[in-house]
Amino acid sequence: MAALLRSARFLKFSPSGLLQIPESRKSGALLGRLYSGAVVGRRTDACFRQLGPVSDSVSRCVWPYTAGCVRNYVVATEQKDEVSVAVRSKQAQQFDWALTKLDSSVRRTGRVTKTLLLRIFHDICRTGYPSSNQALLLLRSCGSLLPEVPIEERNELTHRVWDKLQELGAQYDVSHYNALLKVYLQNEFKFSPTDFLAKMEAANIQPNRVTYQRLIAAYCQNGDIEGASTILGFMKSKDLPITEAVFSSLVTGHARAGDIESAANILSVMRGAGVEPSPDTYVTLLNAYAEKGDLESMKKTLEAAESADCSLMDRDIMQVIFTLAKAGQQQHIPEMIERLRHERGYIPDAMNLCLSLITQGQEDVAFSLLKTFPALQSETSDMSNLGNFFLRHCVNMDTALEKVVCYCKELQELNLHTTPLTFTLSCALEAKKLGTSLELMKMLKEQNLPVRPHYFWPLLTQPLKENNIAGVVEVMQGMERLGVSSDLETLSTYVLPVFPSLEAAYQALKDSGVSVDSEAFVCAEVRSLAASDLAKAYALMSDPSFPALDLSFFRSSLITGFRKSTDVETMVKITELLYKDERFSTGNSNPSEATSYFLYNLIDNMSGGQVQAQEDKLRSYFNQLQAQNVTISLNIYRGIKNLLESYHCPELIKDVITLVDPKEKNSVSAASQATGVENRVLAHEKKLAELKAENKPLGSVLKQAIQALSAEENLERALELKQQHEEDMTVGAYATLINLCCRHNNVEEALNLKREMSRKDSSVTLDPSKYITLVKTLSVNDKVEEAVDILKEMKEKNVVLNDTHITSVFHMLSAVVAKGGVSTVRRLQDAIFTLGLARPTSNLCSPAVTAYLESKDVSGALEVALEYQKLYNQLPRIHDITVALVEKGDTDLLQKVMDFVSQERGEMTMLYDLFFAFLQTGRYREARKIIETPGLRAKPGRLQWYGEKCIISNQMEALEQMVEMTTKLFECDRDEMYSYILRLCKETNDWQKAEATWTKMQEENVIPRERTLRLLADILKSNGQEVPFEVPETWYEQAVPPTQQVMSPPATPTAESSADYQARLLAFCKKGKAKEALGILKEVDKKDIALGPLPYDHLIRALLAQGYIEDAMVVKQKAESRVPGFKLSDIANSLLIVSHSKKGQPKEALEKLKSMLQLDQVPSNLAITRLAQALGNHGDVAGIQEVESLIKSLGTNLNLSSMVFVNNTALAHITNGDVESAVELFEGIYTSPNGSNPSMSFVFRKVLESGNDKALDKLSAMAERLANHFACYRPASDLFLQLLETNQVDDAKFMLARCNAVAEQKEILLSYVSRAAQSPGQIGKIKNLMSLIPDFAEKEVLYAYLMKCHVLDKDLPSAKALYEQMQKEGLVVDKLSLKRLAGLYREAGETAPFPEPPESFKFYAEKLRKKATKDQAPAEE
């Protein structure tokens, strides 16, 4: 290569020599060097087909962009640390994903969008370790696959990708340099081949044959035959084969050097060398003639290609068209267009050519090609708007508006596009091109087409983001010139937020000539004042000249103002004004009703804490309203009462009840004012009296009464009830009462009740937890023998203890040892183990040892432990005993322990016990000596036990020492060891330690598992730190590999209790028993036991999942006070958003969403949907738009339907009484050229449920209008099916009569049947549909769904009748239906009159699915 570089550099000073071509007028260097090398018949590298001319000379200097471009090509010789196997595995997965995305795009469209390419580029950059394949994939996509991107921008992107990936450590080889060369050729980038070779040499990369071929192409692209001859000479000396690509390059080189004859004669030379020209070579020659405008030679070349049996495809002709356009030879283009045969795949190729032409400023040529699209000429085709891509790219490339309008006009006249001007406007708005948008809107107005305020929202978005007042004013001026009045949404969401105050906005807009006298401005002013200054708001609203304005427009602002203000008197005045003045209830409701709802919304929009904090203010507010004779309905009172009860503010209820209309107040009984448990107890006692008077059984009610008193911890009253109704006491009542006595430590009464219950029925068995509680109470009150008797009864009655009960036994023994001493515990243990109620474990044996350790009697603890080993083969708390002896320095006893453990458990176990004891006491030098004992190997179970112990007790230093000391331990799982440190880092939220741990892992060359990488990534992300690797993503959490179970000593009492409590709490959470889990947390708080963040988070999630939002917030506050840096997980935050949304608190939900996004957390789809629905129910259009904007800014594909926001925005408009805006919104979507006919069933269902006839009428009219005038049947179909769903069959029938095309929407109708057949009790709806539209699907299909419904309903007679009917009609019953029916027969104990199909339901379902797919395929073809 050095020789080649020397000869290439010599070219700069030597005279030019040209290749000698027979019959050529030019002379040049001998061609011998070209032909003496090996020749291959077909090229092995894709030939670059020249698409346009380049300047005659190529600068030997590097293009200014890459001046001194060593950095662009040199690959760093120092490599980054070796990437782990897990990361490389992830790279492979990511490469597959990126390749699939790009390949899919190229296969479908023949191009790649810049957006997709940049997305993949950024994703790859985030890994920190771009692979070689990824780099190659990106580089290859920066050339002609980007027809929408100007060439200069493509070149800039290419160098950006090269530099960034090199910076990140991508390993470049010769394939990358070849890919870069290819892109340079496609993008016509001027560079020095000599310098390029020098950079490869500096990077120690050897060029290959492809490199030389492309360097020849680079020289030839610029007409530099000298440079090409130098490379050819070098290839000959290397004996490299000369492919067709080289010949094709020489055709271009001679043509651009001005020697067109030599270019043409290259084909003869090829044949002489045994290489037959292919279509690629002919296309290269055609391009050479096209650049010269030589039509005759082009025709001859085409004839020569045909005679040589080289058939040129449409794609080949398109390259020639592109060359003609770039060379300014447009007069010959029609001739070439006529030669297009419209082969398969013509449209994507032609689209790409159009895009390239527009990018090059050749819009007219592109338009002439557009009109040849065959799909556009079909009257019945759904692709009548295929010109969308053309109009959009014209707008993006800033094509002259006059031209674009002419194109639109011609497209519409030729019926090639339905609404070209409207679509062009949407493109201009999307591209935020203000001038173009305003001009297009003006044209729409001139054509009497509507221009609505929301058209301007995209133009206002950018100035709003930048807080650009001038930009907003400019758009508003444009609106004013077009005569479009801004509505409230436009003002409040996009205009007013950029101004410092409302007055400043008014003044700025007024000064710029924008009218501020519209109703929207008045409403905006009221909103602003209501939220900030109630006194001014009242002054404005009470002015007689103030226009009518419905309360719904400013209700939420007024509530915000009320919550912030302390001016109760003004609040009362405003409420009284709303109550009496009809100007503020322009809808269907009267002022008093609207005010009542306002009061309910006021309380509903406050949290429990806010109501409690403002209780005095609210009481004063309600009392003053009552003095002003403001009343509310009984239903509203009940709603407010329920809210106040849930907020734990029962005292306010009596103030609210005074507002109830006197006509309805009598129906509010005194009993309704009683709340909670007290109410239930009174009701039960009243019921008992009634039953006793009627001489009816009392057992069930008596039990409920005692349970209610037990919940209230009212033992005295419960015993009184028992005395009064002793004969009616049931077993359940006794059990509850015994448990209550145990909780109150009333041992005598508990024992008496137990004996009394046994006398009544000796066979009665309590549940295990109540037995254990009774044993505990007896034991701590010195009734050990009675406790043992209870244990014997448990054995006699075969009471089985599960793991939870065994844990309760441990806690019972721990409590007894504190009160009754070691002898009592030993007595109970002996009974439990002897009776076989539980097998001896280290945990159950430990309480006695614990008692000695807590009294500092280490020798006593040791003796007891050794005795347990002899009796039960258990060594409880041997680690703690060893630690105590090490701390005490008692070497004699320590030696005794070690000898005993070595004898009983083996020497390795003894060494590990000593190792852990030294670690625990900080004697690290001694610990190191132990772990370095020759022959010692890793025991995963023991190491895991100590690692878990350190995590629970937050002992980072000891854990780090263990991990460091075990570096050379034989068979030690280093990833597992480091994962313990990372888990503790997560518990303590110490990201710096986690980052340092990651560095140590790399130094040690540890190969991390995916779960370790995810754990580390989670720590870094939660602290806002950059993750230095690609986070592995799996559908499931990788299970921890099972470790060998080793009988290991227990942990300290605190650590052990913490782990146990955590396990119980998490178990309850998993089972959905949130209240039980909350009880455990309260117990943990009482005992002052520390827990990590995980149990708090899981408990909060469990509480939120069951609707206990107040309890969840209490737990969150506890967690924040106990766990430094505690943060809710994504799931918990998502559930919190759902809970706020369900409670009608969308503002709190929205704030939570924002805080999630600030923490880089991703909300769940359910959370986003529920929030949008809550905002819709509250009429908060701006809130929905804000949510949509926030979700879009995530840059993550959540697979969330855009209709979530559309439907709920429409619902918000309807809630606000603005049905017209909802209709306008839907019409815009369903008449959009790119519309996908989404469903609006949700809106119809909500409107039907609310009984809003006004909205229903307007939406129904819209659906019919869309169906009859725009052939858009989805809204009408949705309404029809919702009417059926709500059993409004007559209305559905009328709907069908007015819009009979609904009957043709077979896919939608069948989809409805499929959904209905998933649930029991739906067969009536399906039959209603079949009665209205009998033939919308084949009978076999419908009958199969009917059979499924009968089976779900367990209706065997109907299923039999259907089966018989199918047989009479000669229909074949599919195997899935037969299997379902056979099962129904079997459940009824009858024999089916046919053999049951043998395979599974899944087998037959899959078979039917394949058959349906197969049947559908021919129809689509």
PDB file of C-alpha atoms in Angstrom, residues 82-223:
ATOM      1  CA  GLU A  82     -13.375  -5.769  27.132  1.00  0.00           C
ATOM      2  CA  VAL A  83     -17.143  -5.685  26.847  1.00  0.00           C
ATOM      3  CA  SER A  84     -18.931  -8.358  28.810  1.00  0.00           C
ATOM      4  CA  VAL A  85     -20.684 -11.309  27.254  1.00  0.00           C
ATOM      5  CA  ALA A  86     -24.039 -10.028  28.444  1.00  0.00           C
ATOM      6  CA  VAL A  87     -23.473  -6.664  26.771  1.00  0.00           C
ATOM      7  CA  ARG A  88     -22.349  -8.300  23.544  1.00  0.00           C
ATOM      8  CA  SER A  89     -25.439 -10.498  23.651  1.00  0.00           C
ATOM      9  CA  LYS A  90     -27.554  -7.397  24.007  1.00  0.00           C
ATOM     10  CA  GLN A  91     -25.679  -5.772  21.121  1.00  0.00           C
ATOM     11  CA  ALA A  92     -26.570  -8.734  18.955  1.00  0.00           C
ATOM     12  CA  GLN A  93     -30.230  -8.410  19.903  1.00  0.00           C
ATOM     13  CA  GLN A  94     -30.183  -4.677  19.273  1.00  0.00           C
ATOM     14  CA  PHE A  95     -28.443  -5.144  15.928  1.00  0.00           C
ATOM     15  CA  ASP A  96     -31.159  -7.597  14.942  1.00  0.00           C
ATOM     16  CA  TRP A  97     -33.804  -5.075  15.956  1.00  0.00           C
ATOM     17  CA  ALA A  98     -32.164  -2.208  14.060  1.00  0.00           C
ATOM     18  CA  LEU A  99     -31.533  -4.380  11.015  1.00  0.00           C
ATOM     19  CA  THR A 100     -35.164  -5.529  11.049  1.00  0.00           C
ATOM     20  CA  LYS A 101     -36.468  -1.979  11.267  1.00  0.00           C
ATOM     21  CA  LEU A 102     -34.232  -0.677   8.495  1.00  0.00           C
ATOM     22  CA  ASP A 103     -34.729  -3.749   6.348  1.00  0.00           C
ATOM     23  CA  SER A 104     -38.493  -3.481   6.727  1.00  0.00           C
ATOM     24  CA  SER A 105     -38.401   0.178   5.748  1.00  0.00           C
ATOM     25  CA  VAL A 106     -36.223  -0.514   2.688  1.00  0.00           C
ATOM     26  CA  ARG A 107     -38.357  -3.477   1.608  1.00  0.00           C
ATOM     27  CA  ARG A 108     -41.601  -1.523   1.899  1.00  0.00           C
ATOM     28  CA  THR A 109     -40.533   1.850   0.580  1.00  0.00           C
ATOM     29  CA  GLY A 110     -37.019   1.542  -0.808  1.00  0.00           C
ATOM     30  CA  ARG A 111     -35.822   4.239   1.565  1.00  0.00           C
ATOM     31  CA  VAL A 112     -35.071   5.074   5.185  1.00  0.00           C
ATOM     32  CA  THR A 113     -36.402   8.108   6.986  1.00  0.00           C
ATOM     33  CA  LYS A 114     -33.975  10.396   8.738  1.00  0.00           C
ATOM     34  CA  THR A 115     -36.074  10.130  11.909  1.00  0.00           C
ATOM     35  CA  LEU A 116     -35.741   6.342  12.029  1.00  0.00           C
ATOM     36  CA  LEU A 117     -32.020   6.452  11.289  1.00  0.00           C
ATOM     37  CA  LEU A 118     -31.356   9.029  14.015  1.00  0.00           C
ATOM     38  CA  ARG A 119     -33.453   7.061  16.488  1.00  0.00           C
ATOM     39  CA  ILE A 120     -31.392   3.934  15.887  1.00  0.00           C
ATOM     40  CA  PHE A 121     -28.184   5.997  16.014  1.00  0.00           C
ATOM     41  CA  HIS A 122     -29.090   7.514  19.381  1.00  0.00           C
ATOM     42  CA  ASP A 123     -30.150   4.142  20.777  1.00  0.00           C
ATOM     43  CA  ILE A 124     -26.835   2.615  19.741  1.00  0.00           C
ATOM     44  CA  CYS A 125     -24.895   5.551  21.193  1.00  0.00           C
ATOM     45  CA  ARG A 126     -26.622   5.116  24.539  1.00  0.00           C
ATOM     46  CA  THR A 127     -25.132   1.623  24.935  1.00  0.00           C
ATOM     47  CA  GLY A 128     -21.631   3.037  25.162  1.00  0.00           C
ATOM     48  CA  TYR A 129     -20.349  -0.014  23.284  1.00  0.00           C
ATOM     49  CA  PRO A 130     -21.384   0.208  19.614  1.00  0.00           C
ATOM     50  CA  SER A 131     -20.673  -3.047  17.832  1.00  0.00           C
ATOM     51  CA  SER A 132     -18.982  -3.372  14.479  1.00  0.00           C
ATOM     52  CA  ASN A 133     -22.215  -4.511  12.860  1.00  0.00           C
ATOM     53  CA  GLN A 134     -24.155  -1.563  14.213  1.00  0.00           C
ATOM     54  CA  ALA A 135     -21.588   0.902  12.909  1.00  0.00           C
ATOM     55  CA  LEU A 136     -21.687  -0.736   9.471  1.00  0.00           C
ATOM     56  CA  LEU A 137     -25.473  -0.662   9.418  1.00  0.00           C
ATOM     57  CA  LEU A 138     -25.599   3.052  10.212  1.00  0.00           C
ATOM     58  CA  LEU A 139     -22.912   4.037   7.729  1.00  0.00           C
ATOM     59  CA  ARG A 140     -24.566   2.169   4.873  1.00  0.00           C
ATOM     60  CA  SER A 141     -27.859   3.980   5.550  1.00  0.00           C
ATOM     61  CA  CYS A 142     -26.418   7.490   5.115  1.00  0.00           C
ATOM     62  CA  GLY A 143     -26.376   7.495   1.316  1.00  0.00           C
ATOM     63  CA  SER A 144     -29.012   7.101  -1.383  1.00  0.00           C
ATOM     64  CA  LEU A 145     -31.423   5.464   1.071  1.00  0.00           C
ATOM     65  CA  LEU A 146     -32.150   9.017   2.313  1.00  0.00           C
ATOM     66  CA  PRO A 147     -33.794  10.600  -0.762  1.00  0.00           C
ATOM     67  CA  GLU A 148     -35.648  13.179   1.367  1.00  0.00           C
ATOM     68  CA  VAL A 149     -32.413  14.558   2.818  1.00  0.00           C
ATOM     69  CA  PRO A 150     -30.257  17.044   0.879  1.00  0.00           C
ATOM     70  CA  ILE A 151     -26.826  15.752  -0.099  1.00  0.00           C
ATOM     71  CA  GLU A 152     -24.953  18.250   2.094  1.00  0.00           C
ATOM     72  CA  GLU A 153     -26.980  17.135   5.106  1.00  0.00           C
ATOM     73  CA  ARG A 154     -26.339  13.475   4.268  1.00  0.00           C
ATOM     74  CA  ASN A 155     -22.584  14.097   4.226  1.00  0.00           C
ATOM     75  CA  GLU A 156     -22.754  15.907   7.538  1.00  0.00           C
ATOM     76  CA  LEU A 157     -24.715  13.005   9.040  1.00  0.00           C
ATOM     77  CA  THR A 158     -22.187  10.494   7.678  1.00  0.00           C
ATOM     78  CA  HIS A 159     -19.257  12.220   9.371  1.00  0.00           C
ATOM     79  CA  ARG A 160     -21.236  12.690  12.555  1.00  0.00           C
ATOM     80  CA  VAL A 161     -21.968   8.954  12.716  1.00  0.00           C
ATOM     81  CA  TRP A 162     -18.352   8.054  11.914  1.00  0.00           C
ATOM     82  CA  ASP A 163     -16.904  10.393  14.545  1.00  0.00           C
ATOM     83  CA  LYS A 164     -19.350   9.503  17.305  1.00  0.00           C
ATOM     84  CA  LEU A 165     -19.072   5.745  16.913  1.00  0.00           C
ATOM     85  CA  GLN A 166     -15.299   5.994  16.738  1.00  0.00           C
ATOM     86  CA  GLU A 167     -15.356   8.088  19.901  1.00  0.00           C
ATOM     87  CA  LEU A 168     -17.448   5.394  21.602  1.00  0.00           C
ATOM     88  CA  GLY A 169     -14.933   2.720  20.694  1.00  0.00           C
ATOM     89  CA  ALA A 170     -16.438   1.111  17.592  1.00  0.00           C
ATOM     90  CA  GLN A 171     -13.937  -1.257  15.998  1.00  0.00           C
ATOM     91  CA  TYR A 172     -13.560  -0.126  12.377  1.00  0.00           C
ATOM     92  CA  ASP A 173     -12.235  -2.579   9.810  1.00  0.00           C
ATOM     93  CA  VAL A 174     -11.924  -2.482   6.034  1.00  0.00           C
ATOM     94  CA  SER A 175     -15.670  -3.065   5.581  1.00  0.00           C
ATOM     95  CA  HIS A 176     -16.397   0.211   7.373  1.00  0.00           C
ATOM     96  CA  TYR A 177     -13.987   2.144   5.179  1.00  0.00           C
ATOM     97  CA  ASN A 178     -15.557   0.535   2.116  1.00  0.00           C
ATOM     98  CA  ALA A 179     -19.024   1.487   3.346  1.00  0.00           C
ATOM     99  CA  LEU A 180     -17.808   5.047   3.860  1.00  0.00           C
ATOM    100  CA  LEU A 181     -16.470   5.109   0.307  1.00  0.00           C
ATOM    101  CA  LYS A 182     -19.790   3.869  -1.034  1.00  0.00           C
ATOM    102  CA  VAL A 183     -21.662   6.611   0.786  1.00  0.00           C
ATOM    103  CA  TYR A 184     -19.193   9.220  -0.487  1.00  0.00           C
ATOM    104  CA  LEU A 185     -19.887   8.058  -4.038  1.00  0.00           C
ATOM    105  CA  GLN A 186     -23.672   8.096  -3.555  1.00  0.00           C
ATOM    106  CA  ASN A 187     -23.560  11.530  -1.950  1.00  0.00           C
ATOM    107  CA  GLU A 188     -21.049  12.909  -4.506  1.00  0.00           C
ATOM    108  CA  PHE A 189     -18.776  13.987  -1.674  1.00  0.00           C
ATOM    109  CA  LYS A 190     -15.477  15.451  -2.908  1.00  0.00           C
ATOM    110  CA  PHE A 191     -12.519  13.916  -1.133  1.00  0.00           C
ATOM    111  CA  SER A 192      -8.939  12.964  -1.818  1.00  0.00           C
ATOM    112  CA  PRO A 193      -8.558   9.209  -2.449  1.00  0.00           C
ATOM    113  CA  THR A 194      -4.880   9.589  -1.619  1.00  0.00           C
ATOM    114  CA  ASP A 195      -5.633  11.025   1.795  1.00  0.00           C
ATOM    115  CA  PHE A 196      -8.263   8.354   2.301  1.00  0.00           C
ATOM    116  CA  LEU A 197      -5.644   5.638   1.738  1.00  0.00           C
ATOM    117  CA  ALA A 198      -3.264   7.435   4.073  1.00  0.00           C
ATOM    118  CA  LYS A 199      -5.834   7.398   6.845  1.00  0.00           C
ATOM    119  CA  MET A 200      -6.401   3.681   6.348  1.00  0.00           C
ATOM    120  CA  GLU A 201      -2.655   3.102   6.550  1.00  0.00           C
ATOM    121  CA  ALA A 202      -2.451   5.179   9.741  1.00  0.00           C
ATOM    122  CA  ALA A 203      -5.194   3.036  11.216  1.00  0.00           C
ATOM    123  CA  ASN A 204      -3.340  -0.123  10.175  1.00  0.00           C
ATOM    124  CA  ILE A 205      -6.247  -1.166   7.913  1.00  0.00           C
ATOM    125  CA  GLN A 206      -5.318  -2.930   4.677  1.00  0.00           C
ATOM    126  CA  PRO A 207      -7.443  -2.029   1.629  1.00  0.00           C
ATOM    127  CA  ASN A 208      -9.067  -4.897  -0.261  1.00  0.00           C
ATOM    128  CA  ARG A 209     -10.352  -5.287  -3.791  1.00  0.00           C
ATOM    129  CA  VAL A 210     -13.614  -3.459  -2.994  1.00  0.00           C
ATOM    130  CA  THR A 211     -11.640  -0.512  -1.635  1.00  0.00           C
ATOM    131  CA  TYR A 212      -9.659  -0.192  -4.874  1.00  0.00           C
ATOM    132  CA  GLN A 213     -12.804  -0.530  -7.001  1.00  0.00           C
ATOM    133  CA  ARG A 214     -14.495   2.293  -5.146  1.00  0.00           C
ATOM    134  CA  LEU A 215     -11.412   4.473  -5.247  1.00  0.00           C
ATOM    135  CA  ILE A 216     -11.378   3.993  -9.031  1.00  0.00           C
ATOM    136  CA  ALA A 217     -15.069   4.967  -9.047  1.00  0.00           C
ATOM    137  CA  ALA A 218     -14.203   8.080  -7.026  1.00  0.00           C
ATOM    138  CA  TYR A 219     -11.532   9.126  -9.524  1.00  0.00           C
ATOM    139  CA  CYS A 220     -13.803   8.369 -12.468  1.00  0.00           C
ATOM    140  CA  GLN A 221     -16.719  10.228 -10.906  1.00  0.00           C
ATOM    141  CA  ASN A 222     -14.588  13.331 -11.295  1.00  0.00           C
ATOM    142  CA  GLY A 223     -13.177  12.427 -14.745  1.00  0.00           C
TER     143      GLY A 223
END
